[in-house]
mmCIF file of C-alpha atoms and ligand atoms in Angstrom:
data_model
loop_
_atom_site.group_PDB
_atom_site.id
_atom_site.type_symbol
_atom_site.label_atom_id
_atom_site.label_comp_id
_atom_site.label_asym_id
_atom_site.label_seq_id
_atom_site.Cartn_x
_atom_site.Cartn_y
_atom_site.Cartn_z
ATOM 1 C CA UNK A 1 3.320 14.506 44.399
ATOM 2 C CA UNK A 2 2.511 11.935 41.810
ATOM 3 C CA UNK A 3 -0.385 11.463 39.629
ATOM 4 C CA UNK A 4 -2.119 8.997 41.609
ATOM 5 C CA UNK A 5 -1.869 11.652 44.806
ATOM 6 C CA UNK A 6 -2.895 14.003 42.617
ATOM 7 C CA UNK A 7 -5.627 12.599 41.621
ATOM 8 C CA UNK A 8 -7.339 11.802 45.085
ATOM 9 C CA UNK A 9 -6.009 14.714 46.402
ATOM 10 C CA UNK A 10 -8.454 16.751 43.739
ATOM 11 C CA UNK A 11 -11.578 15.031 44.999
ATOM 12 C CA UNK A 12 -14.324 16.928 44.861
ATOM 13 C CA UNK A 13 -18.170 15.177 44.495
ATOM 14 C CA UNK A 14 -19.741 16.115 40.934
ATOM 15 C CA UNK A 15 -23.509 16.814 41.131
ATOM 16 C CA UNK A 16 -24.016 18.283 37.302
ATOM 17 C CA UNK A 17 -22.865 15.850 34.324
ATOM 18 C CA UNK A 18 -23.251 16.306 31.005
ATOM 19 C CA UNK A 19 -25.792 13.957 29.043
ATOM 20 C CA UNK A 20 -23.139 11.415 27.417
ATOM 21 C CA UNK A 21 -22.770 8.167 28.095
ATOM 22 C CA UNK A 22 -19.397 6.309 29.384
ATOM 23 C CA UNK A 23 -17.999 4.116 26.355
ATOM 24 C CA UNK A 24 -18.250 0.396 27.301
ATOM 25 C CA UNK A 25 -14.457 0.011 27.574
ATOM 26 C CA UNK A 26 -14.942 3.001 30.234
ATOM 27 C CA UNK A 27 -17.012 0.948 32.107
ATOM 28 C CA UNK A 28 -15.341 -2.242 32.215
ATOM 29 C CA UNK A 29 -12.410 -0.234 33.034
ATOM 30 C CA UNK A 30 -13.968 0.776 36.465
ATOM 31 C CA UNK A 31 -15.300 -2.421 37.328
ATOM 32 C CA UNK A 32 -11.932 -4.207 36.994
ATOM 33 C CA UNK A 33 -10.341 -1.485 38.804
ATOM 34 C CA UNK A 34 -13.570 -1.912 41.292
ATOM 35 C CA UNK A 35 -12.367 -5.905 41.045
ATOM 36 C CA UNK A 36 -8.842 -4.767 41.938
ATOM 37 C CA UNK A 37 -9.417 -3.958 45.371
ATOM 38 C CA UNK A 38 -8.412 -5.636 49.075
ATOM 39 C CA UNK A 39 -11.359 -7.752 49.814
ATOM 40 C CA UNK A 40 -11.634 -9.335 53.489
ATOM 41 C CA UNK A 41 -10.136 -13.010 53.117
ATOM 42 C CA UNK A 42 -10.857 -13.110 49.558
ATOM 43 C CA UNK A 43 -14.484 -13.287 50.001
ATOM 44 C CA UNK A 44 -15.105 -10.360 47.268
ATOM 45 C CA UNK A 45 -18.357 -9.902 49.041
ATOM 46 C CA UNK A 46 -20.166 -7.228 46.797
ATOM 47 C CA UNK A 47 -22.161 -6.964 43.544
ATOM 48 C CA UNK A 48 -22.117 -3.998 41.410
ATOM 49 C CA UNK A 49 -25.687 -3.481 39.386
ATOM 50 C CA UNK A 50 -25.036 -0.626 36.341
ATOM 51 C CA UNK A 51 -27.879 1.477 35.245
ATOM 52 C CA UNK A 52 -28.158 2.550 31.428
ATOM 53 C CA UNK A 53 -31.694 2.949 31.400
ATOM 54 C CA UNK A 54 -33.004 6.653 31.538
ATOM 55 C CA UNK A 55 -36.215 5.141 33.607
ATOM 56 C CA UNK A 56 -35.053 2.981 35.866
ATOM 57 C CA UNK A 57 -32.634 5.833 36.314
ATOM 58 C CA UNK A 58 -35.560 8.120 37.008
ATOM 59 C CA UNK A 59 -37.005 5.468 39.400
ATOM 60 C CA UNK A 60 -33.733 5.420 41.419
ATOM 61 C CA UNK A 61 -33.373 9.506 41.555
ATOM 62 C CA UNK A 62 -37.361 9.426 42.609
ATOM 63 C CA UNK A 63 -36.010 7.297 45.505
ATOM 64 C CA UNK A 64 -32.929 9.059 46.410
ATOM 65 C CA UNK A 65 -35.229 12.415 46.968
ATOM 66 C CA UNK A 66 -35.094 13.544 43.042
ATOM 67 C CA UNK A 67 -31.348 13.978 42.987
ATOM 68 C CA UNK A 68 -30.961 15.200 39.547
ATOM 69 C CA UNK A 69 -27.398 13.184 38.905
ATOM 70 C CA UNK A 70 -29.114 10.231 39.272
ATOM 71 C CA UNK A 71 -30.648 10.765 35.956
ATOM 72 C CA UNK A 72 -28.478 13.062 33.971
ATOM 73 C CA UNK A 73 -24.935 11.268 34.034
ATOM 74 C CA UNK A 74 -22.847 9.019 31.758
ATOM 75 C CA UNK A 75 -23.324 5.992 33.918
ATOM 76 C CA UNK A 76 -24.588 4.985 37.259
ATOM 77 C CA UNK A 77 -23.812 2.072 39.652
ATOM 78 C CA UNK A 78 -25.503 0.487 42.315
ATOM 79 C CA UNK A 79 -22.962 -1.487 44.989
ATOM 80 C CA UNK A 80 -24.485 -3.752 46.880
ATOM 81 C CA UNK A 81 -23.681 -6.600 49.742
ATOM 82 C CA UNK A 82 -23.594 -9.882 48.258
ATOM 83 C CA UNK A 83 -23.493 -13.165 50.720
ATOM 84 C CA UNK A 84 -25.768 -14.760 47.903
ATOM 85 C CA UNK A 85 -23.183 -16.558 45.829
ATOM 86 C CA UNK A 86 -21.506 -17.233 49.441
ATOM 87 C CA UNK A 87 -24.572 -19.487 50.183
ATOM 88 C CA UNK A 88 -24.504 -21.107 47.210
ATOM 89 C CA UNK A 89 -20.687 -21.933 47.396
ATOM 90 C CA UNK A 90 -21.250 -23.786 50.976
ATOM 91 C CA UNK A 91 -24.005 -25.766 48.985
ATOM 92 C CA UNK A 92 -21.507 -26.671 46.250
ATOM 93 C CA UNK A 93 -19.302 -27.800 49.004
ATOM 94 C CA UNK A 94 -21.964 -30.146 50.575
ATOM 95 C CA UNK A 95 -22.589 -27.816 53.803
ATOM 96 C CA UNK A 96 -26.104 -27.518 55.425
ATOM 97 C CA UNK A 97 -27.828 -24.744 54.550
ATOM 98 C CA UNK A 98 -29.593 -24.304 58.823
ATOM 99 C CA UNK A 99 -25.329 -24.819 59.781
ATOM 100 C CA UNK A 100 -24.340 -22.034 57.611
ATOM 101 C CA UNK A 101 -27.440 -19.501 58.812
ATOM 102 C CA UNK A 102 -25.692 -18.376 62.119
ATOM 103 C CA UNK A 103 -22.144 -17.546 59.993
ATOM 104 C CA UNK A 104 -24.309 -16.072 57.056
ATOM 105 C CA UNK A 105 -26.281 -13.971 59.394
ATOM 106 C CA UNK A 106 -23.575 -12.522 61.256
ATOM 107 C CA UNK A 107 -22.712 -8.799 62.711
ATOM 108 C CA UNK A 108 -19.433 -10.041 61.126
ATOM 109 C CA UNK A 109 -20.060 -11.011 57.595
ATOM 110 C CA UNK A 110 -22.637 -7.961 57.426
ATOM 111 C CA UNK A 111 -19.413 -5.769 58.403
ATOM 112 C CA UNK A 112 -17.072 -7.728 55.886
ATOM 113 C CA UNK A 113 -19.779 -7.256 52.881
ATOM 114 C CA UNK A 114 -20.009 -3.313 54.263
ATOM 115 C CA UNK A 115 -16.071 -2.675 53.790
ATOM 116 C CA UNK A 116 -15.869 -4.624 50.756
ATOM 117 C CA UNK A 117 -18.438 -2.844 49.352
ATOM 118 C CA UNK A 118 -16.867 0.758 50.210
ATOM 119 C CA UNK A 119 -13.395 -0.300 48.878
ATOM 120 C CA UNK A 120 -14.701 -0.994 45.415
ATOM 121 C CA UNK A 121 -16.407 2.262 45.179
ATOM 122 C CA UNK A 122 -13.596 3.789 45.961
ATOM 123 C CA UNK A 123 -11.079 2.523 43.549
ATOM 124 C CA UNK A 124 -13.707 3.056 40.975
ATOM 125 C CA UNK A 125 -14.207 6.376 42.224
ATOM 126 C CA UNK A 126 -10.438 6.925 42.031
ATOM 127 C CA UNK A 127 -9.890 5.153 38.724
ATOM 128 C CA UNK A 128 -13.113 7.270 37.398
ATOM 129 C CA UNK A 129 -11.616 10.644 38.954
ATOM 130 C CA UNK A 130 -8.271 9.957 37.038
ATOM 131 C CA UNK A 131 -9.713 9.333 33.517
ATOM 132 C CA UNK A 132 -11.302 12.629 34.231
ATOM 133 C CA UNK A 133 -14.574 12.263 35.344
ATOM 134 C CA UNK A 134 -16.607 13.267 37.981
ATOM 135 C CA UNK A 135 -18.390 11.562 41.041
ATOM 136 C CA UNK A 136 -20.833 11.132 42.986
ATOM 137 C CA UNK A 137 -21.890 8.941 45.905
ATOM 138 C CA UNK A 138 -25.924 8.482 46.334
ATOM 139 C CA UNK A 139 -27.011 6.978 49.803
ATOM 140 C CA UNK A 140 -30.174 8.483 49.081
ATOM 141 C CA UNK A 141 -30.237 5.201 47.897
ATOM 142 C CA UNK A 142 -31.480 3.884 50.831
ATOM 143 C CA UNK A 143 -34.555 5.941 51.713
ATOM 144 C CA UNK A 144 -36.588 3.127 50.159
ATOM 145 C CA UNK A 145 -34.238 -0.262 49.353
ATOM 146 C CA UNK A 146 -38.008 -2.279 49.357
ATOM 147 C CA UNK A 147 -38.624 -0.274 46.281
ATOM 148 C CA UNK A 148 -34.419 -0.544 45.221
ATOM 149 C CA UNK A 149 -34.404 -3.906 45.977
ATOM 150 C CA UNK A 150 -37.818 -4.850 43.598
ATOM 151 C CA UNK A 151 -36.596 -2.610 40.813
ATOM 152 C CA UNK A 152 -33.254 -4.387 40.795
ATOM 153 C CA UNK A 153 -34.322 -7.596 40.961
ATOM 154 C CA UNK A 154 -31.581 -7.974 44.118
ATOM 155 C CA UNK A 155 -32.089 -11.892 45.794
ATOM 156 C CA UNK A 156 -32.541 -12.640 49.188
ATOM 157 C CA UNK A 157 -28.937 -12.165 51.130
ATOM 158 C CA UNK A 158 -28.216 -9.110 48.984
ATOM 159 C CA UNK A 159 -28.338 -5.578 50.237
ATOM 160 C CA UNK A 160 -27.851 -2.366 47.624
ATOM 161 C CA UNK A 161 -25.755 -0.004 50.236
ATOM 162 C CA UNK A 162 -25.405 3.127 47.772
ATOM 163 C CA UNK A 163 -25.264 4.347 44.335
ATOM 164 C CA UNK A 164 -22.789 6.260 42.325
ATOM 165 C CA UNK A 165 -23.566 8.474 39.127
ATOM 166 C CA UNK A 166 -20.571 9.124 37.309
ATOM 167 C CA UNK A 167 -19.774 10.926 34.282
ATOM 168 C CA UNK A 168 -18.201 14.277 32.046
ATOM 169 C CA UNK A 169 -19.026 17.339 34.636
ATOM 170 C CA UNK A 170 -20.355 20.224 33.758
ATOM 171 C CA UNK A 171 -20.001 22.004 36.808
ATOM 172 C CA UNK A 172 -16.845 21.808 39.472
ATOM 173 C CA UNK A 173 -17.353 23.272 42.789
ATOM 174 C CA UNK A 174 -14.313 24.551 45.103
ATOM 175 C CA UNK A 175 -13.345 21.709 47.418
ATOM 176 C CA UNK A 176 -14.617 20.958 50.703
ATOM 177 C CA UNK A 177 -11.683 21.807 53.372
ATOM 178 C CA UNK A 178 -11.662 18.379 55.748
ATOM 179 C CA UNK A 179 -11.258 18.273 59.567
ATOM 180 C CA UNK A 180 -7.697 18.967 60.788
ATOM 181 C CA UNK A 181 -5.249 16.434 60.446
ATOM 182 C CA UNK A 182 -4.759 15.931 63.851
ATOM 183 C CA UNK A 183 -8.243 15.280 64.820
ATOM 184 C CA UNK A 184 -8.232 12.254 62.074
ATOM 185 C CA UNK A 185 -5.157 11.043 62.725
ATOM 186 C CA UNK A 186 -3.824 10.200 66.267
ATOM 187 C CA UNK A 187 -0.574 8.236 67.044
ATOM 188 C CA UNK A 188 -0.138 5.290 69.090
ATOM 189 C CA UNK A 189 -3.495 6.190 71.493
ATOM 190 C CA UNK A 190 -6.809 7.556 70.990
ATOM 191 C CA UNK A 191 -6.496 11.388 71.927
ATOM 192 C CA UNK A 192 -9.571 12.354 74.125
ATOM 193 C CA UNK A 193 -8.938 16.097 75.052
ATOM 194 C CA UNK A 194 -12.509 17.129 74.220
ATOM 195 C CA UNK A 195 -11.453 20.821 75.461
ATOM 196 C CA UNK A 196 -8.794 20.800 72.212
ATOM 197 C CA UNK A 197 -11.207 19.303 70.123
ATOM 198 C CA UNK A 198 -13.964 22.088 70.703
ATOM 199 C CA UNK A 199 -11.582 24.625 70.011
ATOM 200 C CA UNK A 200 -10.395 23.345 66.944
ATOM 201 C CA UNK A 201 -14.041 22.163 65.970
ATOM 202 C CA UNK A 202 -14.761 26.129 66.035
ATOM 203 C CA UNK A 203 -12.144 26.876 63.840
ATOM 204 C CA UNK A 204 -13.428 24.324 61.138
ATOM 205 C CA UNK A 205 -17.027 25.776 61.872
ATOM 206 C CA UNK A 206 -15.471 29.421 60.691
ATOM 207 C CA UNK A 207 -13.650 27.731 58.046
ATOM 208 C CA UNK A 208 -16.640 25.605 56.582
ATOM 209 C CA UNK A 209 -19.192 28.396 57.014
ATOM 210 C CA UNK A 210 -17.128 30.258 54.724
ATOM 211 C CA UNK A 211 -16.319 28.048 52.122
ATOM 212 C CA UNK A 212 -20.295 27.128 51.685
ATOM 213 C CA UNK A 213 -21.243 31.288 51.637
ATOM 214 C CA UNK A 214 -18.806 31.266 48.665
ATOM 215 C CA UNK A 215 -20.126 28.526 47.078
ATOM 216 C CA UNK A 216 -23.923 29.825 46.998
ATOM 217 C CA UNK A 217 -23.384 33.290 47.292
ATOM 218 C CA UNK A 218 -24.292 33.409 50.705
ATOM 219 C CA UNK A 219 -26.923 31.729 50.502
ATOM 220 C CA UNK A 220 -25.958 29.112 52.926
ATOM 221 C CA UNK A 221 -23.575 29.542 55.341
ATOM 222 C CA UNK A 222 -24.068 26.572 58.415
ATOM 223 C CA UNK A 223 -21.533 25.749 60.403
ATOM 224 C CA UNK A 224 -19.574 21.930 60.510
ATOM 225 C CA UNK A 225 -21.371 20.958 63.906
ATOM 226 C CA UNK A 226 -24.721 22.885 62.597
ATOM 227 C CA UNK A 227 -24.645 20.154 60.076
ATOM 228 C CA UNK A 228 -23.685 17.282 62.265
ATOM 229 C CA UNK A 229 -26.658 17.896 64.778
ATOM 230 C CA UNK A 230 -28.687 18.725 62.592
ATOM 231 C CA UNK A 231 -28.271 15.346 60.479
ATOM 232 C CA UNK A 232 -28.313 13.250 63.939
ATOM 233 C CA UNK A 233 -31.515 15.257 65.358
ATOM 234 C CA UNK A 234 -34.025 13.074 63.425
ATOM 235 C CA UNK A 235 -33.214 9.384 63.402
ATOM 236 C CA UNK A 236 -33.390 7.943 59.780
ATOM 237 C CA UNK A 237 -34.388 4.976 57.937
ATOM 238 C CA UNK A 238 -35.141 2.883 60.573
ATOM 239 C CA UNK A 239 -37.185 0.595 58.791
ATOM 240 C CA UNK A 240 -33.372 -1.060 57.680
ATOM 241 C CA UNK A 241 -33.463 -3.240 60.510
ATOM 242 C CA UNK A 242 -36.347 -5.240 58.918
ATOM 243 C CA UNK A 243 -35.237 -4.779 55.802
ATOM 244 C CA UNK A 244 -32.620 -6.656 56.734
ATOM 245 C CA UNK A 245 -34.233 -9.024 58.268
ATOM 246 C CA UNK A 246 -36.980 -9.486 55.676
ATOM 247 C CA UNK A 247 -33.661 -10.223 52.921
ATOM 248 C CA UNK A 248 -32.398 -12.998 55.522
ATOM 249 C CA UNK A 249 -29.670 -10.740 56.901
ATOM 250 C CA UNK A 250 -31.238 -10.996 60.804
ATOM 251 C CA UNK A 251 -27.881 -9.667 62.689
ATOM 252 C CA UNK A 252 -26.927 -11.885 65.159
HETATM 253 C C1 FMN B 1 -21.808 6.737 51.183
HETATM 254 C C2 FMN B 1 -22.011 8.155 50.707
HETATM 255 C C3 FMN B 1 -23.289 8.580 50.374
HETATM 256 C C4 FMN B 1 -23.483 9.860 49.852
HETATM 257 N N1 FMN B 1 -24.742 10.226 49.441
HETATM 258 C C5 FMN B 1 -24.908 11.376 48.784
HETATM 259 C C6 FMN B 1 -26.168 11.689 48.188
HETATM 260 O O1 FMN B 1 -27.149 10.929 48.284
HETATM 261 N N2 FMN B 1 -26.274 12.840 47.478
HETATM 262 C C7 FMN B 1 -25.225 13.698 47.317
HETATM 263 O O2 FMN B 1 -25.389 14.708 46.631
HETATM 264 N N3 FMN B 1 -24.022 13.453 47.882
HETATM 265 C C8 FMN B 1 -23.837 12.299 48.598
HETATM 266 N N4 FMN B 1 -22.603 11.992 49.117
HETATM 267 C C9 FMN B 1 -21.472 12.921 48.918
HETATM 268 C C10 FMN B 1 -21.085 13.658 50.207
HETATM 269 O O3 FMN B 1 -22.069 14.607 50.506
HETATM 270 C C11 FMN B 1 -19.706 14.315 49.979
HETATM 271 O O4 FMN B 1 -18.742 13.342 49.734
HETATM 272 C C12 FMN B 1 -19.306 15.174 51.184
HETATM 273 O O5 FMN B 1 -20.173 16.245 51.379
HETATM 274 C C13 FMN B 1 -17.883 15.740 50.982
HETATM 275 O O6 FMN B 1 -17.848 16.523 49.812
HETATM 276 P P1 FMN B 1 -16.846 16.199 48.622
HETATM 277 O O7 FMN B 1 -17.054 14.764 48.198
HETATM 278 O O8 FMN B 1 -17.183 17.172 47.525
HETATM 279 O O9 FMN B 1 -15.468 16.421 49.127
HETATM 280 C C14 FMN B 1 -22.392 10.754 49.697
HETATM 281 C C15 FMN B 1 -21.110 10.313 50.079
HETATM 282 C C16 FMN B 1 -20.923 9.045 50.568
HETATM 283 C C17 FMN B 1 -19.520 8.594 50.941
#
């Protein structure tokens, strides 16, 4: 295995950093590597907002349901959709702004800003990871992105997706055993056998329950699919739509 495997391969999210900030040359480090990423037909369709200051970083954590990380880390990022400088680029090329909307405004350019988004948190993740620090991803985030969005100063056609505090950690939990391979990966056709996929679901439920009673002493012990209904019981944050809408980002 080499060191880039290695690295992924020892992913585990950070949620206690020590109080030191990432040297400058750190950060640039990650945003280039950010930079470095696939992006859907060169659009680069994402903005990355970095948070030094302790209360703005208190703000965000307030948001994201007082997540402690948010505040106590070595530096935190905010990545965001971007079709802003998009619009302005069709204006620089003489377009229309009212023949633009219907493009601008699409499922499809909302999906492309989405993945290119993800990808650049990811290589910084990984690039972060393999200087050895520590990660984590905050979509708590988006519990209030009328309050992100004002604190941020984020324009109209801009949408902050997540955050991500990084820094030195202080404490390293076990990792968190994924699904089986073969319920991730299928070849050549999607594999419906939902009879196979309950069985091995109950497996992972054994295997999960037991790897979160280790990690708090018993204190918790739910089950994969525990987790999973109990996340999709409630429906969340459904004030995005408008959100959306109120950043001109209608979906069409
Ligand atoms: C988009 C995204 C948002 C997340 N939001 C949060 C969050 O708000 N708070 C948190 O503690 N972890 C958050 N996580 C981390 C996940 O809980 C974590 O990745 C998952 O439980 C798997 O654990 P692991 O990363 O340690 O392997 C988020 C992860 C992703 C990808």
């Amino acid at each position: 295995m080499n060191d880039v495997i290695q690295t992924i391969m020892n992913h585990r999210s950070i949620r206690s950093f020590q109080d030191k900030a990432l040297s400058d040359e750190h950060i640039q480090t990650l945003i280039e590597s950010a930079q470095a990423a696939s992006t859907s037909s060169f659009v680069q369709a994402y903005t990355i907002i970095g948070i030094k200051d302790p209360l703005r970083k208190a703000k965000l954590a307030r948001i994201s349901g007082n997540q402690s990380h948010v505040i106590t880390n070595g530096h935190f990022l905010v990545f965001c959709l971007d079709l802003h400088r998009h619009e302005l680029s069709t204006e620089m090329e003489g377009l229309n702004p009212s023949d633009l909307q219907q493009a601008l405004e699409s499922t499809e350019m909302f999906m492309v800003g989405v993945i290119d988004a993800a990808l650049a948190a990811q290589n910084t993740s990984i690039a972060a990871e393999s200087l050895g620090l520590g990660i984590c991803y905050i979509g708590g985030l988006r519990n209030n992105l009328d309050d992100v969005s004002a604190l941020l100063k984020t324009p109209n056609r801009v949408i902050p997706l997540f955050g991500l505090s990084i820094g030195y950690p202080t404490k390293i939990n076990d990792q968190k055993q994924r699904l089986p391979l073969a319920n991730i990966y299928h070849e050549e056709e999607y594999i419906s056998d939902d009879e196979l996929l309950k069985s091995q679901l109950k497996q992972y439920n054994a295997d999960i329950s037991a790897y979160y009673a280790k990690r708090t002493n018993g204190s918790r012990a739910e089950r994969w699919t525990e987790g999973i209904a109990s996340k999709l019981k409630d429906t969340k944050r459904l004030y995005l739509k408008q959100f959306l809408e109120s950043k001109q980002l209608p979906l069409n």
